[in-house]
Amino acid sequence: MIPKVYIARPVPAEVEAYISQYCQCEKWNGPEPITRSQLLKQISDADGLLITGEKIDDEFLDHAPNLKAVSNISVGYNNYDLEAMKKRNVIGTNTPDVLDETVADLALALMLSTARRLPELDKLVKDGKWGSKGDEPLFGVDVHGKTLGIIGMGRIGESIARRGKFGFNMEILYHNRRRKPEVEETVGATYTTLEHLLRESDFVLLMVPYTPETKKLMGREQFALMKKSAIFINTSRGQTVDEKALIEALQNKEILAAGLDVFDQEPVAPDNPLLTMPNVVTLPHIGSATHQTRYDMAMLAAKNLVAAVTGSEIVNVVPELKGLRPLKE
Ligand SMILES: NC(=O)C1=CN([C@@H]2O[C@H](COP(=O)(O)OP(=O)(O)OC[C@H]3O[C@@H](n4cnc5c(N)ncnc54)[C@H](O)[C@@H]3O)[C@@H](O)[C@H]2O)C=CC1
Ligand SMILES: O=C(O)C(=O)CO
């Protein structure tokens, strides 16, 4: 039997063609992203699914009794209810490695644009107010030579650390679930406690996955430990931050500024106070969004999916679901 797969997100034609060589494909063609209720109607006979971040939980799996594999076009897989998937023997995959350098570029871009106030000053120039903001000088703060504290020294964290060290001569502190001697060796990074990192860093950058353990990892207490002159960057997931505490820390000038690619609620609510703060640079979750990298991610996700539904060796099963074998029909 040829496996049936449902492609819930737009993918390049080559990616669809690749999947079609092995599977019977259906895909979402709507102009807007597929909604959950629309997706639930499409999956009743699917063996495999290609998605980006849709929640895979008990309710979802109840609608997909044949499902063997879900392939995320993203490295983060906090959308997987791992227990629900384990219970039903549904494999989940993700797309690590191919996006590391692109996301690291974006993290540095966010650091630079927050420190040097690029969006604010870009707007000034375009509004015809070259060089003037009343009496206030248009000065920012340096990035080079400062201390960068990375929370979550994984694949992307390491790519960021290299840029900080070798591109900007920064001192790198890191906090991670486990110590990484290889990064200490290659980048000269120093492993430290979260508290020490927060106290010492000029830039605090969050690059952990979103898990029950990292939920609101940055809260009121953590922001209070940061230097008043420090900049907070979040390129992980919005839920790793207590957003209310971040807003208060900015309002109370406990920290200088923030650069955010991710938010607790996405798309971010139009009345979110972060959107009106000139010292906050906001992006619409575009860490990996270059043509090449999104192509590579989609192709990798397609290969993971095809391997999973055809019973070949799958490259990127997420660690918590390794060892599952799809039930044979
Ligand atoms: N903004 C964006 O567009 C993107 C965001 N991401 C997010 O970044 C995350 C990280 O991606 P990778 O570097 O590929 O993952 P990774 O698994 O290689 O690295 C994550 C690191 O965080 C550490 N960690 C986990 N829990 C921790 C805790 N409680 N305290 C301290 N350290 C902890 C792990 O030990 C690991 O070293 C993804 O899970 C995703 O949520 C990833 C890509 C793009
Ligand atoms: O891959 C991820 O986890 C993202 O957030 C988008 O690339």
GROMACS .gro file of C-alpha atoms and ligand atoms in nm:
model
  380
    1MET     CA    1   0.000   0.000   0.000
    2ILE     CA    2   0.127   0.346  -0.086
    3PRO     CA    3   0.132   0.559   0.230
    4LYS     CA    4  -0.098   0.859   0.243
    5VAL     CA    5   0.045   1.184   0.367
    6TYR     CA    6  -0.105   1.525   0.428
    7ILE     CA    7   0.105   1.840   0.371
    8ALA     CA    8  -0.040   2.110   0.593
    9ARG     CA    9   0.203   2.391   0.507
   10PRO     CA   10   0.318   2.535   0.175
   11VAL     CA   11   0.641   2.367   0.066
   12PRO     CA   12   0.859   2.415  -0.243
   13ALA     CA   13   0.752   2.218  -0.552
   14GLU     CA   14   1.069   2.004  -0.533
   15VAL     CA   15   0.981   1.900  -0.180
   16GLU     CA   16   0.630   1.799  -0.280
   17ALA     CA   17   0.770   1.614  -0.583
   18TYR     CA   18   1.008   1.425  -0.356
   19ILE     CA   19   0.728   1.310  -0.127
   20SER     CA   20   0.507   1.219  -0.424
   21GLN     CA   21   0.765   0.968  -0.546
   22TYR     CA   22   0.690   0.755  -0.241
   23CYS     CA   23   0.352   0.863  -0.109
   24GLN     CA   24   0.006   0.958  -0.210
   25CYS     CA   25  -0.006   1.327  -0.119
   26GLU     CA   26  -0.277   1.571  -0.037
   27LYS     CA   27  -0.207   1.925   0.065
   28TRP     CA   28  -0.364   2.239   0.201
   29ASN     CA   29  -0.417   2.490  -0.079
   30GLY     CA   30  -0.590   2.769   0.111
   31PRO     CA   31  -0.456   3.125   0.097
   32GLU     CA   32  -0.447   3.142   0.478
   33PRO     CA   33  -0.266   2.895   0.705
   34ILE     CA   34  -0.477   2.591   0.777
   35THR     CA   35  -0.679   2.615   1.099
   36ARG     CA   36  -0.689   2.334   1.351
   37SER     CA   37  -1.049   2.244   1.270
   38GLN     CA   38  -0.971   2.236   0.897
   39LEU     CA   39  -0.668   2.017   0.962
   40LEU     CA   40  -0.864   1.778   1.182
   41LYS     CA   41  -1.098   1.716   0.887
   42GLN     CA   42  -0.809   1.626   0.656
   43ILE     CA   43  -0.628   1.362   0.857
   44SER     CA   44  -0.875   1.077   0.904
   45ASP     CA   45  -0.685   0.842   0.672
   46ALA     CA   46  -0.335   0.996   0.681
   47ASP     CA   47  -0.031   0.778   0.757
   48GLY     CA   48   0.195   1.079   0.777
   49LEU     CA   49   0.180   1.454   0.823
   50LEU     CA   50   0.405   1.742   0.731
   51ILE     CA   51   0.342   2.039   0.961
   52THR     CA   52   0.503   2.340   1.126
   53GLY     CA   53   0.417   2.365   1.490
   54GLU     CA   54   0.056   2.248   1.492
   55LYS     CA   55  -0.031   2.099   1.831
   56ILE     CA   56  -0.025   1.719   1.821
   57ASP     CA   57  -0.218   1.603   2.126
   58ASP     CA   58  -0.477   1.339   2.219
   59GLU     CA   59  -0.762   1.522   2.050
   60PHE     CA   60  -0.559   1.556   1.731
   61LEU     CA   61  -0.451   1.192   1.733
   62ASP     CA   62  -0.808   1.077   1.793
   63HIS     CA   63  -0.886   1.225   1.451
   64ALA     CA   64  -0.600   1.040   1.282
   65PRO     CA   65  -0.630   0.670   1.368
   66ASN     CA   66  -0.386   0.559   1.094
   67LEU     CA   67  -0.116   0.810   1.176
   68LYS     CA   68   0.238   0.671   1.201
   69ALA     CA   69   0.452   0.980   1.179
   70VAL     CA   70   0.444   1.356   1.214
   71SER     CA   71   0.723   1.558   1.061
   72ASN     CA   72   0.775   1.912   1.189
   73ILE     CA   73   0.940   2.166   0.962
   74SER     CA   74   1.116   2.313   1.263
   75VAL     CA   75   1.376   2.211   1.515
   76GLY     CA   76   1.161   2.304   1.815
   77TYR     CA   77   0.898   2.041   1.887
   78ASN     CA   78   0.717   2.180   2.187
   79ASN     CA   79   0.401   2.132   1.980
   80TYR     CA   80   0.436   1.754   2.031
   81ASP     CA   81   0.250   1.607   2.326
   82LEU     CA   82   0.515   1.341   2.368
   83GLU     CA   83   0.311   1.121   2.601
   84ALA     CA   84   0.012   1.118   2.367
   85MET     CA   85   0.239   1.027   2.075
   86LYS     CA   86   0.419   0.755   2.271
   87LYS     CA   87   0.091   0.599   2.375
   88ARG     CA   88  -0.011   0.563   2.012
   89ASN     CA   89   0.330   0.477   1.873
   90VAL     CA   90   0.337   0.787   1.655
   91ILE     CA   91   0.686   0.895   1.556
   92GLY     CA   92   0.774   1.265   1.566
   93THR     CA   93   1.063   1.421   1.378
   94ASN     CA   94   1.220   1.767   1.358
   95THR     CA   95   1.482   1.954   1.151
   96PRO     CA   96   1.799   2.015   1.353
   97ASP     CA   97   2.138   2.135   1.221
   98VAL     CA   98   2.033   2.281   0.885
   99LEU     CA   99   1.913   2.605   1.045
  100ASP     CA  100   2.184   2.664   1.306
  101GLU     CA  101   2.388   2.924   1.121
  102THR     CA  102   2.084   3.112   0.993
  103VAL     CA  103   1.927   3.140   1.337
  104ALA     CA  104   2.263   3.244   1.482
  105ASP     CA  105   2.288   3.521   1.219
  106LEU     CA  106   1.947   3.645   1.327
  107ALA     CA  107   2.039   3.636   1.695
  108LEU     CA  108   2.340   3.856   1.624
  109ALA     CA  109   2.128   4.083   1.406
  110LEU     CA  110   1.886   4.122   1.695
  111MET     CA  111   2.167   4.199   1.938
  112LEU     CA  112   2.313   4.461   1.704
  113SER     CA  113   1.986   4.622   1.614
  114THR     CA  114   1.875   4.644   1.976
  115ALA     CA  115   2.210   4.774   2.100
  116ARG     CA  116   2.244   5.030   1.819
  117ARG     CA  117   1.870   5.110   1.805
  118LEU     CA  118   1.849   5.039   1.432
  119PRO     CA  119   1.469   5.020   1.384
  120GLU     CA  120   1.413   5.335   1.589
  121LEU     CA  121   1.677   5.529   1.396
  122ASP     CA  122   1.567   5.390   1.061
  123LYS     CA  123   1.221   5.530   1.133
  124LEU     CA  124   1.368   5.866   1.231
  125VAL     CA  125   1.549   5.898   0.898
  126LYS     CA  126   1.246   5.790   0.698
  127ASP     CA  127   1.030   6.038   0.891
  128GLY     CA  128   1.262   6.318   0.775
  129LYS     CA  129   1.414   6.370   1.120
  130TRP     CA  130   1.776   6.294   1.034
  131GLY     CA  131   2.002   6.315   1.336
  132SER     CA  132   1.749   6.454   1.576
  133LYS     CA  133   1.535   6.329   1.858
  134GLY     CA  134   1.501   6.646   2.060
  135ASP     CA  135   1.795   6.678   2.297
  136GLU     CA  136   1.853   6.307   2.319
  137PRO     CA  137   2.168   6.181   2.146
  138LEU     CA  138   2.115   5.891   1.911
  139PHE     CA  139   2.373   5.681   2.087
  140GLY     CA  140   2.355   5.310   2.144
  141VAL     CA  141   2.579   5.067   2.328
  142ASP     CA  142   2.869   4.861   2.200
  143VAL     CA  143   2.840   4.494   2.126
  144HIS     CA  144   3.208   4.418   2.063
  145GLY     CA  145   3.414   4.333   2.367
  146LYS     CA  146   3.111   4.288   2.593
  147THR     CA  147   3.000   3.980   2.785
  148LEU     CA  148   2.744   3.757   2.616
  149GLY     CA  149   2.557   3.512   2.838
  150ILE     CA  150   2.395   3.228   2.646
  151ILE     CA  151   2.128   3.024   2.825
  152GLY     CA  152   2.098   2.698   2.630
  153MET     CA  153   2.432   2.610   2.472
  154GLY     CA  154   2.297   2.365   2.215
  155ARG     CA  155   2.353   2.354   1.841
  156ILE     CA  156   2.233   2.711   1.781
  157GLY     CA  157   2.379   2.843   2.105
  158GLU     CA  158   2.722   2.724   1.991
  159SER     CA  159   2.687   2.898   1.654
  160ILE     CA  160   2.597   3.218   1.835
  161ALA     CA  161   2.890   3.178   2.074
  162ARG     CA  162   3.134   3.148   1.781
  163ARG     CA  163   3.001   3.467   1.626
  164GLY     CA  164   3.021   3.650   1.957
  165LYS     CA  165   3.374   3.532   2.025
  166PHE     CA  166   3.541   3.544   1.687
  167GLY     CA  167   3.332   3.817   1.522
  168PHE     CA  168   3.290   4.055   1.814
  169ASN     CA  169   3.561   3.959   2.060
  170MET     CA  170   3.300   3.901   2.330
  171GLU     CA  171   3.350   3.710   2.649
  172ILE     CA  172   3.111   3.414   2.645
  173LEU     CA  173   2.938   3.282   2.955
  174TYR     CA  174   2.693   2.997   2.925
  175HIS     CA  175   2.443   2.805   3.127
  176ASN     CA  176   2.321   2.470   3.003
  177ARG     CA  177   2.172   2.144   3.126
  178ARG     CA  178   2.517   1.993   3.095
  179ARG     CA  179   2.862   2.135   3.076
  180LYS     CA  180   3.020   2.133   2.728
  181PRO     CA  181   3.400   2.106   2.748
  182GLU     CA  182   3.426   2.113   2.368
  183VAL     CA  183   3.271   2.463   2.353
  184GLU     CA  184   3.489   2.576   2.638
  185GLU     CA  185   3.787   2.457   2.435
  186THR     CA  186   3.692   2.593   2.092
  187VAL     CA  187   3.524   2.919   2.191
  188GLY     CA  188   3.674   2.978   2.534
  189ALA     CA  189   3.322   2.988   2.678
  190THR     CA  190   3.286   2.975   3.057
  191TYR     CA  191   3.022   2.753   3.214
  192THR     CA  192   2.840   2.915   3.502
  193THR     CA  193   2.523   2.920   3.708
  194LEU     CA  194   2.217   3.098   3.574
  195GLU     CA  195   2.241   3.350   3.856
  196HIS     CA  196   2.604   3.439   3.783
  197LEU     CA  197   2.537   3.461   3.411
  198LEU     CA  198   2.249   3.701   3.471
  199ARG     CA  199   2.454   3.921   3.702
  200GLU     CA  200   2.759   3.941   3.477
  201SER     CA  201   2.629   3.954   3.120
  202ASP     CA  202   2.582   4.265   2.908
  203PHE     CA  203   2.368   4.058   2.670
  204VAL     CA  204   2.156   3.772   2.800
  205LEU     CA  205   2.043   3.547   2.519
  206LEU     CA  206   1.788   3.270   2.560
  207MET     CA  207   1.827   2.968   2.330
  208VAL     CA  208   1.666   2.680   2.521
  209PRO     CA  209   1.384   2.460   2.391
  210TYR     CA  210   1.043   2.516   2.550
  211THR     CA  211   0.981   2.233   2.795
  212PRO     CA  212   0.803   2.211   3.132
  213GLU     CA  213   1.144   2.285   3.285
  214THR     CA  214   1.209   2.601   3.083
  215LYS     CA  215   0.858   2.746   3.111
  216LYS     CA  216   0.902   3.107   3.231
  217LEU     CA  217   1.270   3.040   3.296
  218MET     CA  218   1.314   3.417   3.279
  219GLY     CA  219   1.083   3.573   3.536
  220ARG     CA  220   1.077   3.872   3.770
  221GLU     CA  221   1.355   3.733   3.989
  222GLN     CA  222   1.582   3.665   3.691
  223PHE     CA  223   1.531   4.006   3.528
  224ALA     CA  224   1.604   4.168   3.865
  225LEU     CA  225   1.946   4.001   3.867
  226MET     CA  226   2.044   4.147   3.529
  227LYS     CA  227   2.250   4.465   3.502
  228LYS     CA  228   2.046   4.780   3.444
  229SER     CA  229   2.258   4.833   3.133
  230ALA     CA  230   2.197   4.480   2.999
  231ILE     CA  231   2.003   4.377   2.691
  232PHE     CA  232   1.779   4.070   2.683
  233ILE     CA  233   1.743   3.870   2.361
  234ASN     CA  234   1.493   3.589   2.310
  235THR     CA  235   1.524   3.370   2.002
  236SER     CA  236   1.390   3.052   2.167
  237ARG     CA  237   1.017   3.039   2.239
  238GLY     CA  238   0.796   3.308   2.391
  239GLN     CA  239   0.680   3.079   2.670
  240THR     CA  240   1.030   3.052   2.816
  241VAL     CA  241   0.980   3.408   2.940
  242ASP     CA  242   0.729   3.548   3.185
  243GLU     CA  243   0.628   3.824   2.945
  244LYS     CA  244   0.457   4.030   3.214
  245ALA     CA  245   0.779   4.027   3.416
  246LEU     CA  246   0.977   4.131   3.107
  247ILE     CA  247   0.740   4.422   3.044
  248GLU     CA  248   0.774   4.534   3.406
  249ALA     CA  249   1.152   4.502   3.398
  250LEU     CA  250   1.160   4.726   3.091
  251GLN     CA  251   0.908   4.973   3.231
  252ASN     CA  252   1.098   4.994   3.561
  253LYS     CA  253   1.431   5.029   3.378
  254GLU     CA  254   1.569   4.718   3.545
  255ILE     CA  255   1.715   4.629   3.206
  256LEU     CA  256   1.810   4.853   2.915
  257ALA     CA  257   1.637   4.693   2.619
  258ALA     CA  258   1.512   4.371   2.461
  259GLY     CA  259   1.526   4.205   2.121
  260LEU     CA  260   1.249   3.953   2.065
  261ASP     CA  261   1.189   3.712   1.781
  262VAL     CA  262   0.929   3.516   1.978
  263PHE     CA  263   0.631   3.596   2.199
  264ASP     CA  264   0.406   3.425   2.446
  265GLN     CA  265   0.119   3.466   2.202
  266GLU     CA  266   0.193   3.454   1.827
  267PRO     CA  267   0.098   3.653   1.631
  268VAL     CA  268   0.163   3.902   1.908
  269ALA     CA  269  -0.151   4.084   2.029
  270PRO     CA  270  -0.168   4.441   1.890
  271ASP     CA  271  -0.215   4.583   2.241
  272ASN     CA  272   0.096   4.412   2.381
  273PRO     CA  273   0.291   4.692   2.560
  274LEU     CA  274   0.617   4.558   2.414
  275LEU     CA  275   0.507   4.691   2.075
  276THR     CA  276   0.511   5.052   2.191
  277MET     CA  277   0.849   5.049   2.364
  278PRO     CA  278   1.121   5.214   2.153
  279ASN     CA  279   1.391   5.011   2.330
  280VAL     CA  280   1.232   4.681   2.223
  281VAL     CA  281   1.305   4.538   1.880
  282THR     CA  282   1.038   4.294   1.767
  283LEU     CA  283   1.041   4.036   1.491
  284PRO     CA  284   0.769   3.795   1.375
  285HIS     CA  285   0.947   3.466   1.463
  286ILE     CA  286   1.178   3.467   1.163
  287GLY     CA  287   1.492   3.308   1.311
  288SER     CA  288   1.529   3.049   1.036
  289ALA     CA  289   1.349   3.241   0.763
  290THR     CA  290   1.587   3.261   0.468
  291HIS     CA  291   1.497   3.109   0.130
  292GLN     CA  292   1.779   2.855   0.146
  293THR     CA  293   1.731   2.747   0.504
  294ARG     CA  294   1.354   2.716   0.482
  295TYR     CA  295   1.406   2.506   0.167
  296ASP     CA  296   1.658   2.286   0.346
  297MET     CA  297   1.427   2.247   0.645
  298ALA     CA  298   1.130   2.153   0.429
  299MET     CA  299   1.338   1.899   0.233
  300LEU     CA  300   1.481   1.748   0.550
  301ALA     CA  301   1.131   1.726   0.700
  302ALA     CA  302   1.010   1.556   0.380
  303LYS     CA  303   1.292   1.302   0.397
  304ASN     CA  304   1.214   1.232   0.762
  305LEU     CA  305   0.848   1.185   0.677
  306VAL     CA  306   0.904   0.955   0.380
  307ALA     CA  307   1.150   0.743   0.578
  308ALA     CA  308   0.904   0.715   0.867
  309VAL     CA  309   0.603   0.611   0.661
  310THR     CA  310   0.798   0.376   0.433
  311GLY     CA  311   0.980   0.205   0.720
  312SER     CA  312   1.332   0.324   0.628
  313GLU     CA  313   1.580   0.459   0.875
  314ILE     CA  314   1.470   0.802   0.997
  315VAL     CA  315   1.737   1.059   1.060
  316ASN     CA  316   1.574   1.301   1.299
  317VAL     CA  317   1.336   1.132   1.539
  318VAL     CA  318   1.309   1.363   1.841
  319PRO     CA  319   1.507   1.218   2.134
  320GLU     CA  320   1.205   1.144   2.356
  321LEU     CA  321   1.040   0.932   2.084
  322LYS     CA  322   1.346   0.737   1.973
  323GLY     CA  323   1.292   0.364   1.968
  324LEU     CA  324   0.925   0.380   1.871
  325ARG     CA  325   0.837   0.159   1.579
  326PRO     CA  326   0.523   0.236   1.383
  327LEU     CA  327   0.272  -0.048   1.404
  328LYS     CA  328   0.254  -0.244   1.082
  329GLU     CA  329  -0.083  -0.246   0.910
  330LIG     N1  330   1.333   3.187   1.678
  330LIG     C1  331   1.337   3.090   1.590
  330LIG     O1  332   1.297   3.105   1.475
  330LIG     C2  333   1.396   2.959   1.628
  330LIG     C3  334   1.384   2.911   1.757
  330LIG     N2  335   1.439   2.790   1.790
  330LIG     C4  336   1.427   2.742   1.928
  330LIG     O2  337   1.557   2.717   1.977
  330LIG     C5  338   1.557   2.596   2.049
  330LIG     C6  339   1.697   2.540   2.056
  330LIG     O3  340   1.737   2.485   1.932
  330LIG     P1  341   1.871   2.398   1.920
  330LIG     O4  342   1.989   2.479   1.959
  330LIG     O5  343   1.870   2.333   1.787
  330LIG     O6  344   1.843   2.287   2.031
  330LIG     P2  345   1.947   2.200   2.113
  330LIG     O7  346   1.868   2.089   2.170
  330LIG     O8  347   2.068   2.172   2.032
  330LIG     O9  348   1.992   2.300   2.230
  330LIG     C7  349   1.915   2.333   2.339
  330LIG     C8  350   2.006   2.344   2.460
  330LIG    O10  351   1.928   2.392   2.570
  330LIG     C9  352   1.972   2.321   2.684
  330LIG     N3  353   1.866   2.320   2.786
  330LIG    C10  354   1.749   2.254   2.783
  330LIG     N4  355   1.681   2.278   2.896
  330LIG    C11  356   1.758   2.361   2.970
  330LIG    C12  357   1.743   2.420   3.097
  330LIG     N5  358   1.634   2.399   3.172
  330LIG     N6  359   1.842   2.499   3.143
  330LIG    C13  360   1.952   2.519   3.070
  330LIG     N7  361   1.972   2.466   2.950
  330LIG    C14  362   1.875   2.387   2.900
  330LIG    C15  363   2.005   2.181   2.635
  330LIG    O11  364   2.094   2.117   2.724
  330LIG    C16  365   2.068   2.211   2.500
  330LIG    O12  366   2.209   2.223   2.509
  330LIG    C17  367   1.454   2.510   1.975
  330LIG    O13  368   1.402   2.410   2.057
  330LIG    C18  369   1.349   2.611   1.936
  330LIG    O14  370   1.250   2.622   2.034
  330LIG    C19  371   1.507   2.717   1.699
  330LIG    C20  372   1.519   2.759   1.570
  330LIG    C21  373   1.462   2.883   1.522
  331LIG     O1  374   1.276   2.563   1.395
  331LIG     C1  375   1.219   2.621   1.488
  331LIG     O2  376   1.207   2.573   1.601
  331LIG     C2  377   1.161   2.753   1.465
  331LIG     O3  378   1.121   2.819   1.555
  331LIG     C3  379   1.152   2.808   1.328
  331LIG     O4  380   1.252   2.772   1.248
   0.00000   0.00000   0.00000
